CSV table of C-alpha atoms in Angstrom, one decimal:
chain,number,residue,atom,x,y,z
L,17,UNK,CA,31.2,159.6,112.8
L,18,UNK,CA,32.9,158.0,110.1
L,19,UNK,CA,36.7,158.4,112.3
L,20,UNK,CA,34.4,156.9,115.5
L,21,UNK,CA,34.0,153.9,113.2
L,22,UNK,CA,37.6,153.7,111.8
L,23,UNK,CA,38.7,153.7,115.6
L,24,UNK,CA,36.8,151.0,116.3
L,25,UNK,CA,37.5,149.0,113.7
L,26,UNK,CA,41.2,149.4,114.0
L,27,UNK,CA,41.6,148.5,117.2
L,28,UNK,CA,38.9,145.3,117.3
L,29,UNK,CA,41.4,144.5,114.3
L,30,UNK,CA,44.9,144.8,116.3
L,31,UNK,CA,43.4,142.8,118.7
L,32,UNK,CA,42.5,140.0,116.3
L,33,UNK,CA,45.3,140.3,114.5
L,34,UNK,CA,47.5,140.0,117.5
L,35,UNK,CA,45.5,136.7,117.9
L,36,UNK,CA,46.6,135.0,114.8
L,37,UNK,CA,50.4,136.6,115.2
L,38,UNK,CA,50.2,134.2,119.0
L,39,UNK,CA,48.5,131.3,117.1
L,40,UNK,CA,51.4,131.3,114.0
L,41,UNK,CA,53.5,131.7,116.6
L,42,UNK,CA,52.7,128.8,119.1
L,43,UNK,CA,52.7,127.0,115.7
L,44,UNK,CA,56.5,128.1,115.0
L,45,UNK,CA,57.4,126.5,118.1
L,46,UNK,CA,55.8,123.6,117.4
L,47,UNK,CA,58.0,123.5,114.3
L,48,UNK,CA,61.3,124.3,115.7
L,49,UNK,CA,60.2,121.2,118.1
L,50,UNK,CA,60.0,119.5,114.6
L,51,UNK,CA,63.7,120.7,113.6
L,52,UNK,CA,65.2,119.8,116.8
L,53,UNK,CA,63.5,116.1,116.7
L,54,UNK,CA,65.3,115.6,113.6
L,55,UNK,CA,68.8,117.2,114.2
L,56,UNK,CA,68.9,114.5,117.5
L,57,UNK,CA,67.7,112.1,115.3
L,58,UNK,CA,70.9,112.9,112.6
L,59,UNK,CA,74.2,114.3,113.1
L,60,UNK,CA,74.8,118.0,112.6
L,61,UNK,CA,76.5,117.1,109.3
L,62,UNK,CA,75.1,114.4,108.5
L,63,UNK,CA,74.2,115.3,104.3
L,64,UNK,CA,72.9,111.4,103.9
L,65,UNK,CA,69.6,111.5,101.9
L,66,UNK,CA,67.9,110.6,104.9
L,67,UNK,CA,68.9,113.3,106.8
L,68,UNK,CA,68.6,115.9,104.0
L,69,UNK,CA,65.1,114.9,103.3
L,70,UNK,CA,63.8,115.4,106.7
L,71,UNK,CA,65.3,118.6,107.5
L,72,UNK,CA,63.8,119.7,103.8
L,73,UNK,CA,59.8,118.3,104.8
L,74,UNK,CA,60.4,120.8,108.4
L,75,UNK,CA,61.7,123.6,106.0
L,76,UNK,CA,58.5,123.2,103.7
L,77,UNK,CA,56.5,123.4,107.0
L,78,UNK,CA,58.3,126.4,108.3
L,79,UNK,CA,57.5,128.8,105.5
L,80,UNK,CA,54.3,127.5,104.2
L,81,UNK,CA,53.2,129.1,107.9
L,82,UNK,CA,55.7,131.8,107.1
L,83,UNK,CA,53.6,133.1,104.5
L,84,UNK,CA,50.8,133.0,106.4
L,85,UNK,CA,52.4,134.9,108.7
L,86,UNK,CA,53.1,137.6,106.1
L,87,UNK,CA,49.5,137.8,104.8
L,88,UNK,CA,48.3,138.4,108.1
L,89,UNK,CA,51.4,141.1,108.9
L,90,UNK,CA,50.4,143.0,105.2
L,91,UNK,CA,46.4,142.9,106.1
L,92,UNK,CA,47.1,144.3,109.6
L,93,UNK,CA,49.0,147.3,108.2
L,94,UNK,CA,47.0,148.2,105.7
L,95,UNK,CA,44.0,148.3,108.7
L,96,UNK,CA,46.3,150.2,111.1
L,97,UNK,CA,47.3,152.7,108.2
L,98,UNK,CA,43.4,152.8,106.9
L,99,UNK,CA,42.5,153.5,110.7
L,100,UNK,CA,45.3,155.1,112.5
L,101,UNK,CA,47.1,156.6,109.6
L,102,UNK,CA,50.8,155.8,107.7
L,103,UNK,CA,52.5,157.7,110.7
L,104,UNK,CA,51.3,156.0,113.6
L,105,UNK,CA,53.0,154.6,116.2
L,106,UNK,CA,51.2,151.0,115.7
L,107,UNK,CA,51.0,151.3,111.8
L,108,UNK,CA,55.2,151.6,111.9
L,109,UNK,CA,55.3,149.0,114.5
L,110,UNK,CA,53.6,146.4,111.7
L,111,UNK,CA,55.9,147.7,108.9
L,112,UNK,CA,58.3,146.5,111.0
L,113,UNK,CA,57.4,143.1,112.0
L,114,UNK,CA,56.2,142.5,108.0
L,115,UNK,CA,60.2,143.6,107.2
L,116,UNK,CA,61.2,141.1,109.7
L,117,UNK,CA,58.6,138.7,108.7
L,118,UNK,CA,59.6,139.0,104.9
L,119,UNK,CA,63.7,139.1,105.5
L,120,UNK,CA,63.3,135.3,107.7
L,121,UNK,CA,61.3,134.1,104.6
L,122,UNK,CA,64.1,134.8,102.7
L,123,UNK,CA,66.3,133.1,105.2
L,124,UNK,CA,64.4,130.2,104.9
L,125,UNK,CA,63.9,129.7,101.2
L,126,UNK,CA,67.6,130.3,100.7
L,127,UNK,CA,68.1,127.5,103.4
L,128,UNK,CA,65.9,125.1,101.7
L,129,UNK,CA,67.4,125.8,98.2
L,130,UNK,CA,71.3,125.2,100.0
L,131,UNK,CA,69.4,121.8,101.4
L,132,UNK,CA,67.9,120.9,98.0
L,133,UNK,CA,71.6,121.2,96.2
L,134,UNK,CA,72.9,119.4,98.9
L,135,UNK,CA,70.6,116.6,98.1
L,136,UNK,CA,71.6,116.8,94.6
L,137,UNK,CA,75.0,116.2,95.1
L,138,UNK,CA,74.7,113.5,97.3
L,139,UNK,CA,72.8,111.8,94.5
L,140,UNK,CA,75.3,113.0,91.8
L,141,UNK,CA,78.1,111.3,94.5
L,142,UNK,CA,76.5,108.4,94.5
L,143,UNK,CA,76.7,108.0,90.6
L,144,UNK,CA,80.2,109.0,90.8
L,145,UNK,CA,81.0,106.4,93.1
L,146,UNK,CA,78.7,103.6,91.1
L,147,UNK,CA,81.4,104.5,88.2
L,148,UNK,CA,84.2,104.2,89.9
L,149,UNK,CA,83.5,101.2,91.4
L,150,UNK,CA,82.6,99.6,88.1
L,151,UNK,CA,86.0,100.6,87.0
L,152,UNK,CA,88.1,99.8,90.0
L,153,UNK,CA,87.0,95.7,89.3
L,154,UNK,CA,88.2,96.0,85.7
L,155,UNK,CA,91.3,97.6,86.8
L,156,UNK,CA,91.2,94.4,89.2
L,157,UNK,CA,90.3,92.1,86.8
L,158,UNK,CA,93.5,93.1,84.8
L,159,UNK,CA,95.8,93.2,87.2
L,160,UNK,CA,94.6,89.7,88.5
L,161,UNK,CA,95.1,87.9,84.7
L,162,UNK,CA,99.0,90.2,84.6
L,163,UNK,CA,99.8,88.4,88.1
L,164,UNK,CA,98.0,85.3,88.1
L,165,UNK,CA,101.2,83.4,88.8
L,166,UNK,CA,101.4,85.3,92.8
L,167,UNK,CA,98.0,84.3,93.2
L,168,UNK,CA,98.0,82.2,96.0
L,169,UNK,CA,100.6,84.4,97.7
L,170,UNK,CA,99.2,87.1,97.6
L,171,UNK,CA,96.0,86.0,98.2
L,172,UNK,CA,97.1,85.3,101.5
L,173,UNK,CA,98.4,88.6,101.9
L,174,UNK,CA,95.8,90.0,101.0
L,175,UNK,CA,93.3,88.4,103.6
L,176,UNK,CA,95.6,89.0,106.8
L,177,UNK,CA,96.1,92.6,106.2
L,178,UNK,CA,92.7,93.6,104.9
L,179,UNK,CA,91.6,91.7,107.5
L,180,UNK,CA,93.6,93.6,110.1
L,181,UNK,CA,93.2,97.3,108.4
L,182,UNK,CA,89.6,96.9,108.2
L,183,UNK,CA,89.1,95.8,112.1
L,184,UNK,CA,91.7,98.6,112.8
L,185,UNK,CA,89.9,101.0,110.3
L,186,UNK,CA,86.2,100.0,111.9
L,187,UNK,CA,86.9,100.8,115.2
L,188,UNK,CA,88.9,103.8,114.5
L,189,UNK,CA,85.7,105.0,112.7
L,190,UNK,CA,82.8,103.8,114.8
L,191,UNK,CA,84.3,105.0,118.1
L,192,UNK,CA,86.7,107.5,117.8
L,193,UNK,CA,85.8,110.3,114.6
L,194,UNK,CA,82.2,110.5,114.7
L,195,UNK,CA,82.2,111.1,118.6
L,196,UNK,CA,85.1,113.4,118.5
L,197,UNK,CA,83.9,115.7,115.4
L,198,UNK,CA,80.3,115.7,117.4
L,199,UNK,CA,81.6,116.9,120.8
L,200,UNK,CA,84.4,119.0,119.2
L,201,UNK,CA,82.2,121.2,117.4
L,202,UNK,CA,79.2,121.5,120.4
L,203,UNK,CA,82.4,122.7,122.7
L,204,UNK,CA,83.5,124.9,120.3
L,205,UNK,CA,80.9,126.7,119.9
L,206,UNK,CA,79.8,127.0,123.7
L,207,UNK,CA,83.5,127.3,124.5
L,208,UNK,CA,83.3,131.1,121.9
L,209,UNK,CA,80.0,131.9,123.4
L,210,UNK,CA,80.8,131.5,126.9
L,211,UNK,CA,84.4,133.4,126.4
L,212,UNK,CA,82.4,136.7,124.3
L,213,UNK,CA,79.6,136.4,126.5
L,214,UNK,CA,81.8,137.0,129.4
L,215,UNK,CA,84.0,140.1,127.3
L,216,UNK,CA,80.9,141.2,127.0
L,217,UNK,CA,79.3,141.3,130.7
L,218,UNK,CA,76.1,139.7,129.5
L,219,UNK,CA,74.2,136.3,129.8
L,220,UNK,CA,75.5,133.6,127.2
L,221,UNK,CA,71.7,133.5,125.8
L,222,UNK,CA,71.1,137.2,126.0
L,223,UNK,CA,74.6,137.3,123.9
L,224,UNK,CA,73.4,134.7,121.0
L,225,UNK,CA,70.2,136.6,121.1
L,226,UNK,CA,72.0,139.7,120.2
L,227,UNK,CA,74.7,138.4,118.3
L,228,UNK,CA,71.2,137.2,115.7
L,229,UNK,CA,69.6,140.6,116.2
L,230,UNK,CA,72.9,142.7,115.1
L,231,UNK,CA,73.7,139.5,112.8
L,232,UNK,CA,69.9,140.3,111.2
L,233,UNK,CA,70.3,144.3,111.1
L,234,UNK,CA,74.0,144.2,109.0
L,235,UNK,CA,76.2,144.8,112.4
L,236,UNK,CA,78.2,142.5,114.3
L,237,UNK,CA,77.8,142.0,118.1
L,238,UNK,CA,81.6,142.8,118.4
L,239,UNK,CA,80.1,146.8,118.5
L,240,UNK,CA,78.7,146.6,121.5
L,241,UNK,CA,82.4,145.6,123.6
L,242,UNK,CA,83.1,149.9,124.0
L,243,UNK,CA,79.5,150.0,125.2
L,244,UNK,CA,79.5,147.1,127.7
L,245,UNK,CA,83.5,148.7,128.7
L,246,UNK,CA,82.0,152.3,129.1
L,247,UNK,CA,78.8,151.2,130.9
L,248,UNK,CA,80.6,149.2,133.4
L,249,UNK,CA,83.1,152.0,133.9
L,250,UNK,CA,80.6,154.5,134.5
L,251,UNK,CA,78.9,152.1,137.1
L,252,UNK,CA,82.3,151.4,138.7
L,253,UNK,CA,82.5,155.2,139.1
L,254,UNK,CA,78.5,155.8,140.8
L,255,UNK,CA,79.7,153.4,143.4
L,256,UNK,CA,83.0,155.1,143.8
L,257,UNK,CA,81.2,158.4,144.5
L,258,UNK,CA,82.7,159.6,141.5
L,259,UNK,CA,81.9,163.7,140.5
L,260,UNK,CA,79.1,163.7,137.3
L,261,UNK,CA,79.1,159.6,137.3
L,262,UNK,CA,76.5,158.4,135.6
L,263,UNK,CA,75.0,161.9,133.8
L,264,UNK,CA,74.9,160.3,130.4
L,265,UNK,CA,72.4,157.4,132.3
L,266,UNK,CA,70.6,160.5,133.4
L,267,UNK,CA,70.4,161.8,129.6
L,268,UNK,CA,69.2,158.9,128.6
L,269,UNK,CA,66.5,158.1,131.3
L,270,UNK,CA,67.9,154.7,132.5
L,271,UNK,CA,67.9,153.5,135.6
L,272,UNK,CA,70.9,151.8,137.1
L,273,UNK,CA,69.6,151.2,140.8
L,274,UNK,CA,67.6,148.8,142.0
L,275,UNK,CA,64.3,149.3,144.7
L,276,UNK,CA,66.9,148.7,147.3
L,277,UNK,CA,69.8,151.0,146.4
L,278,UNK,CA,71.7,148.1,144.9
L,279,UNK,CA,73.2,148.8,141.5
L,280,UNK,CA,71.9,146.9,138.3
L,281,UNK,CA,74.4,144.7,136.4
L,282,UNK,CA,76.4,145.6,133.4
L,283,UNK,CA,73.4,143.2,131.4
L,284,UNK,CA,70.3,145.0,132.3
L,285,UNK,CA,72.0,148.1,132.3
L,286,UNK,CA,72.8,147.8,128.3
L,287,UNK,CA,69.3,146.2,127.2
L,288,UNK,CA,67.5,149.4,128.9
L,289,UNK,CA,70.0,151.8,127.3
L,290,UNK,CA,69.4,149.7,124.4
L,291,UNK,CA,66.0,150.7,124.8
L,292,UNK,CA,66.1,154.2,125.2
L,293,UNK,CA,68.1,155.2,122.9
L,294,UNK,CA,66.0,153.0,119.9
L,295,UNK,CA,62.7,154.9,121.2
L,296,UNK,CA,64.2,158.7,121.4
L,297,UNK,CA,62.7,160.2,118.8
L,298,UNK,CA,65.7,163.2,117.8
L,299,UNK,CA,68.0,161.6,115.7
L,300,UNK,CA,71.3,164.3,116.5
L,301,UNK,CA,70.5,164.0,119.8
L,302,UNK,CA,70.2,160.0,120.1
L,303,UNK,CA,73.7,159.9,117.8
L,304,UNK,CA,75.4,161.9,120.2
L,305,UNK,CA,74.2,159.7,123.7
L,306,UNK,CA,75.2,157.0,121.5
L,307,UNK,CA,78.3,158.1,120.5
L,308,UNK,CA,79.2,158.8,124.2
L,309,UNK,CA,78.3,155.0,125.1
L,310,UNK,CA,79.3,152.9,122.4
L,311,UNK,CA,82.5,155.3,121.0
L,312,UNK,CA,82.5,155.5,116.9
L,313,UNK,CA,81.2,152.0,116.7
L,314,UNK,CA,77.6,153.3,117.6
L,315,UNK,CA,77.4,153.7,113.9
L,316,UNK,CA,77.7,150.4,113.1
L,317,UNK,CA,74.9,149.4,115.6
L,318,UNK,CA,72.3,152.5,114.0
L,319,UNK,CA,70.3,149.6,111.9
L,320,UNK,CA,69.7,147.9,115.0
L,321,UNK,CA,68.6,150.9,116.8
L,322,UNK,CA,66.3,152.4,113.9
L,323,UNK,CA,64.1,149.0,113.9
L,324,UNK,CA,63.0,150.7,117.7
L,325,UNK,CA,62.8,148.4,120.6
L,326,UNK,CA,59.5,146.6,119.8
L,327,UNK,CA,61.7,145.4,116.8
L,328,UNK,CA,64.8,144.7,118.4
L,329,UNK,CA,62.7,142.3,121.1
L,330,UNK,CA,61.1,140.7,118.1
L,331,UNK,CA,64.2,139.9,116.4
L,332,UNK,CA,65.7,138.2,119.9
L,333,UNK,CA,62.7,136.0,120.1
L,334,UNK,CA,62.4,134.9,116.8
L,335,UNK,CA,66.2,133.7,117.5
L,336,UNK,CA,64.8,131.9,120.6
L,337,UNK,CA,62.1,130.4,118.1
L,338,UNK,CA,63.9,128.9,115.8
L,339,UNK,CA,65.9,127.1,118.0
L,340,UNK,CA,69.1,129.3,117.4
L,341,UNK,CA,69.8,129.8,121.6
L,342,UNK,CA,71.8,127.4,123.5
L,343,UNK,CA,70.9,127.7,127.0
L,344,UNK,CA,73.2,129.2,129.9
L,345,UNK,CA,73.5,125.6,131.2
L,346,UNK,CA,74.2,123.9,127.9
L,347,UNK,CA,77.2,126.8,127.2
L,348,UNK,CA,78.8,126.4,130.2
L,349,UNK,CA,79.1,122.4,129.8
L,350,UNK,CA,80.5,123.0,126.3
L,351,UNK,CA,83.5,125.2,127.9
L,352,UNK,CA,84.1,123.0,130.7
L,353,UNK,CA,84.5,119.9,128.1
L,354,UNK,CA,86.5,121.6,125.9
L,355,UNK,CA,89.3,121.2,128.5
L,356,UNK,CA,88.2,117.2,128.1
L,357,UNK,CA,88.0,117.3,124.6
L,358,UNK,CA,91.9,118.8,124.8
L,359,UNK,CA,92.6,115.7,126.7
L,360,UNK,CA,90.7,113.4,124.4
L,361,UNK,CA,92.7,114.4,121.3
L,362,UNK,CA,95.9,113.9,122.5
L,363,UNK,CA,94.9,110.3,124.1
L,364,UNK,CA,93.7,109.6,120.3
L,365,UNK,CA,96.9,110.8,119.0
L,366,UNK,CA,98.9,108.6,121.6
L,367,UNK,CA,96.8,105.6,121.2
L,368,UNK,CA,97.4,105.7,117.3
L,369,UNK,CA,100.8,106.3,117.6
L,370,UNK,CA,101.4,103.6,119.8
L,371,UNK,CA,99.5,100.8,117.6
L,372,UNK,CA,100.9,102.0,114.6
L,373,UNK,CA,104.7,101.6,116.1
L,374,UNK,CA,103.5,98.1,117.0
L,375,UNK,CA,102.3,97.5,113.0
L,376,UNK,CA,104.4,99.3,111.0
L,377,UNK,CA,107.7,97.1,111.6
L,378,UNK,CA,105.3,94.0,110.2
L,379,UNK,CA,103.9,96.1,107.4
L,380,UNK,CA,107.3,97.1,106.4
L,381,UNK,CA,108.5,93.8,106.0
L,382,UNK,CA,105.4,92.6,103.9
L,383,UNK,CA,105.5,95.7,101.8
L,384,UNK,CA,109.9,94.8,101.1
L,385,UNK,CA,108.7,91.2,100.2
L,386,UNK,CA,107.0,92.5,98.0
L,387,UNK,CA,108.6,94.4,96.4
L,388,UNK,CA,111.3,91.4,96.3
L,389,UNK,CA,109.2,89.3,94.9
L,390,UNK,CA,108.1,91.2,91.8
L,391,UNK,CA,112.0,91.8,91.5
L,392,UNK,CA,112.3,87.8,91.3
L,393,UNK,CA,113.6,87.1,94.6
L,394,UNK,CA,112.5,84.3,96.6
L,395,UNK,CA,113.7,85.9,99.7
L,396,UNK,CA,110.4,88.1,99.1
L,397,UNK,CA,108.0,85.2,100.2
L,398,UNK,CA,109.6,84.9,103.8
L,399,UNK,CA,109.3,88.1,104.4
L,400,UNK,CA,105.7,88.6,103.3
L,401,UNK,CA,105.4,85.3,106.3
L,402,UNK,CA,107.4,87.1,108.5
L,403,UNK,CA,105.2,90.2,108.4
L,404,UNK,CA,102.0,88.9,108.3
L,405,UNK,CA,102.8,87.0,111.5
L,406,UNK,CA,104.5,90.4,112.8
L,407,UNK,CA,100.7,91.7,112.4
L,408,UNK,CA,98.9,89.3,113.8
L,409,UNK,CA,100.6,89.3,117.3
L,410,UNK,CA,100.5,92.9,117.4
């Protein structure tokens, strides 16, 4: 009677438990909503106060319901362990997710306490600069009462070319860096994700999802390349008609043929063997079919495959979750621009080039007078004209 009762109780209690996992969940997204609000709102490294502070109030946000999250993960195990027992298929499946559950916290906290020092140093900066500027006007202030006599000369000096290198400095600034260091480092990254997604014969999301899963489990998505290489192989070979193609498939209960005879691609071939060979219960067994798939790397990738595929999938949608995926789309308009962004820098480098050849001969000639000038020469205060007027038509 009392077992009857245990039953019942531990599976009304998955099912409400399962409840609040979707609820925290659906609130996670709401979150990472939150995150991505502020990161178009700021530059990706943008450390202004500003910036810092809003990313930090998300972060609060995103484990306060983290620990929520784990509460809920640590009552549901101990009722599946109480009801089902320590060895059960469900009780293991919420060890898992609390491990999960307790390694993103970390993740988190240590990404708050990196924002937080961040946030510090800007403000220690700032003091730093308050300092230096305090002693930059009495350096000026000294310097003005040593040279008062070159006053009016180089006051005038001084206008025209600050004037000039600020409107030059401006520009170069507001238009060019910021743009460039944005768009550079978005095609970057979808330019590396596009070109290992490809190595790799998989989808650029399913790649980032894995990358985060093998990232999560101590392994490096790099493993799976003999994998991908040997599956594909071996599916070249079935189509060829090749003698014993496809046996180790076979072993491992995957199917590599659609419902009408067509074969399966290279991706959905790997996620099902993936699969299998997580949920195969005989260790020496599942080491060997490895092996035979993946070559000596299939070592590197036994974390991954120990979590089982429940925690596998978990770990590829918490890296959808938190925002971590760039879409298929998105990665393949990061590799076409990189071939625009190639173009971009060297127009930059050209246009700089070119206005600095039409300044420096000016420059020069202010910079000799000058120096001619503090020599004693009054050849120096024609040249100083001569370069400043250089300047200006340039």
């Amino acid at each position: 009677m009392a077992d009857t009762f245990g039953f019942r109780l531990g599976v009304e209690g998955e099912r409400d438990f399962k409840k609040t996992l979707a609820d925290i969940n659906q609130t996670y997204k709401v979150l990472g909503s939150e995150m991505k609000l502020v990161a178009s709102q700021f530059e990706k490294n943008d450390n202004s106060i500003e910036a810092l502070s809003a990313r930090n109030e998300v972060l609060n946000k995103q484990i306060d319901v983290q620990k929520g999250k784990i509460e809920t993960l640590r009552d549901a195990l101990k009722n599946a362990s109480d009801s089902f027992g320590e060895n059960d298929k469900r009780t293991k499946n919420w060890q898992v997710q609390l491990n999960n559950a307790e390694a993103a916290l970390n993740d988190m906290e240590r990404e708050l306490k990196d924002n937080k020092t961040q946030m510090d140093k800007v403000a220690d900066s700032a003091d730093e600069m308050g300092d230096e500027i305090k002693e930059t006007g009495k350096q000026a202030d000294d310097s003005s009462n040593k040279f008062n006599g070159l006053k009016s000369t180089l006051s005038s000096v001084g206008k025209a070319l600050g004037a000039t290198i600020a409107a030059v400095g401006t520009a170069a600034v507001a238009t060019g860096k910021k743009i460039f260091d944005m768009a550079t480092e978005t095609a970057e990254a979808g330019d590396e994700i596009d070109k290992q997604s490809q190595k790799l014969g998989i989808s650029a999301e399913n790649y980032q999802k894995l990358s985060y899963a093998m990232e999560r489990s101590g392994a490096d998505v790099e493993d799976f390349k003999k994998g991908t290489a040997n599956i594909t192989k071996e599916l070249a070979n079935m189509q060829n008609g090749v003698d014993g193609a496809g046996s180790m498939f076979k072993q491992l209960g995957v199917s590599v043929q659609n419902a009408d005879g067509s074969f399966k691609s290279t991706e959905e071939v790997l996620l099902s063997t993936i699969d299998a060979l997580s949920n195969m219960q005989d260790e020496t067994q599942r080491n060997a079919l490895a092996n035979s798939v993946f070559g000596k790397s299939y070592q590197e990738i036994l974390p991954l495959l120990n979590s089982g595929s429940d925690g596998i999938r978990q770990l590829m949608d918490e890296a959808e979750q938190y925002g971590m995926v760039m879409s298929d789309d998105a990665v393949k308009a990061s590799a076409a621009f990189e071939d625009s962004l190639t173009k971009l820098k060297g127009t930059i480098t050209g246009v700089k080039n070119s206005l600095m050849s039409e300044l420096l001969p000016g420059i020069t000639s202010v910079t000799d007078g000058l120096s001619e000038l503090f020599a004693g020469n009054d050849d120096g205060a024609e040249m100083i004209k001569e370069g400043i007027q250089n300047v200006i038509e340039s």
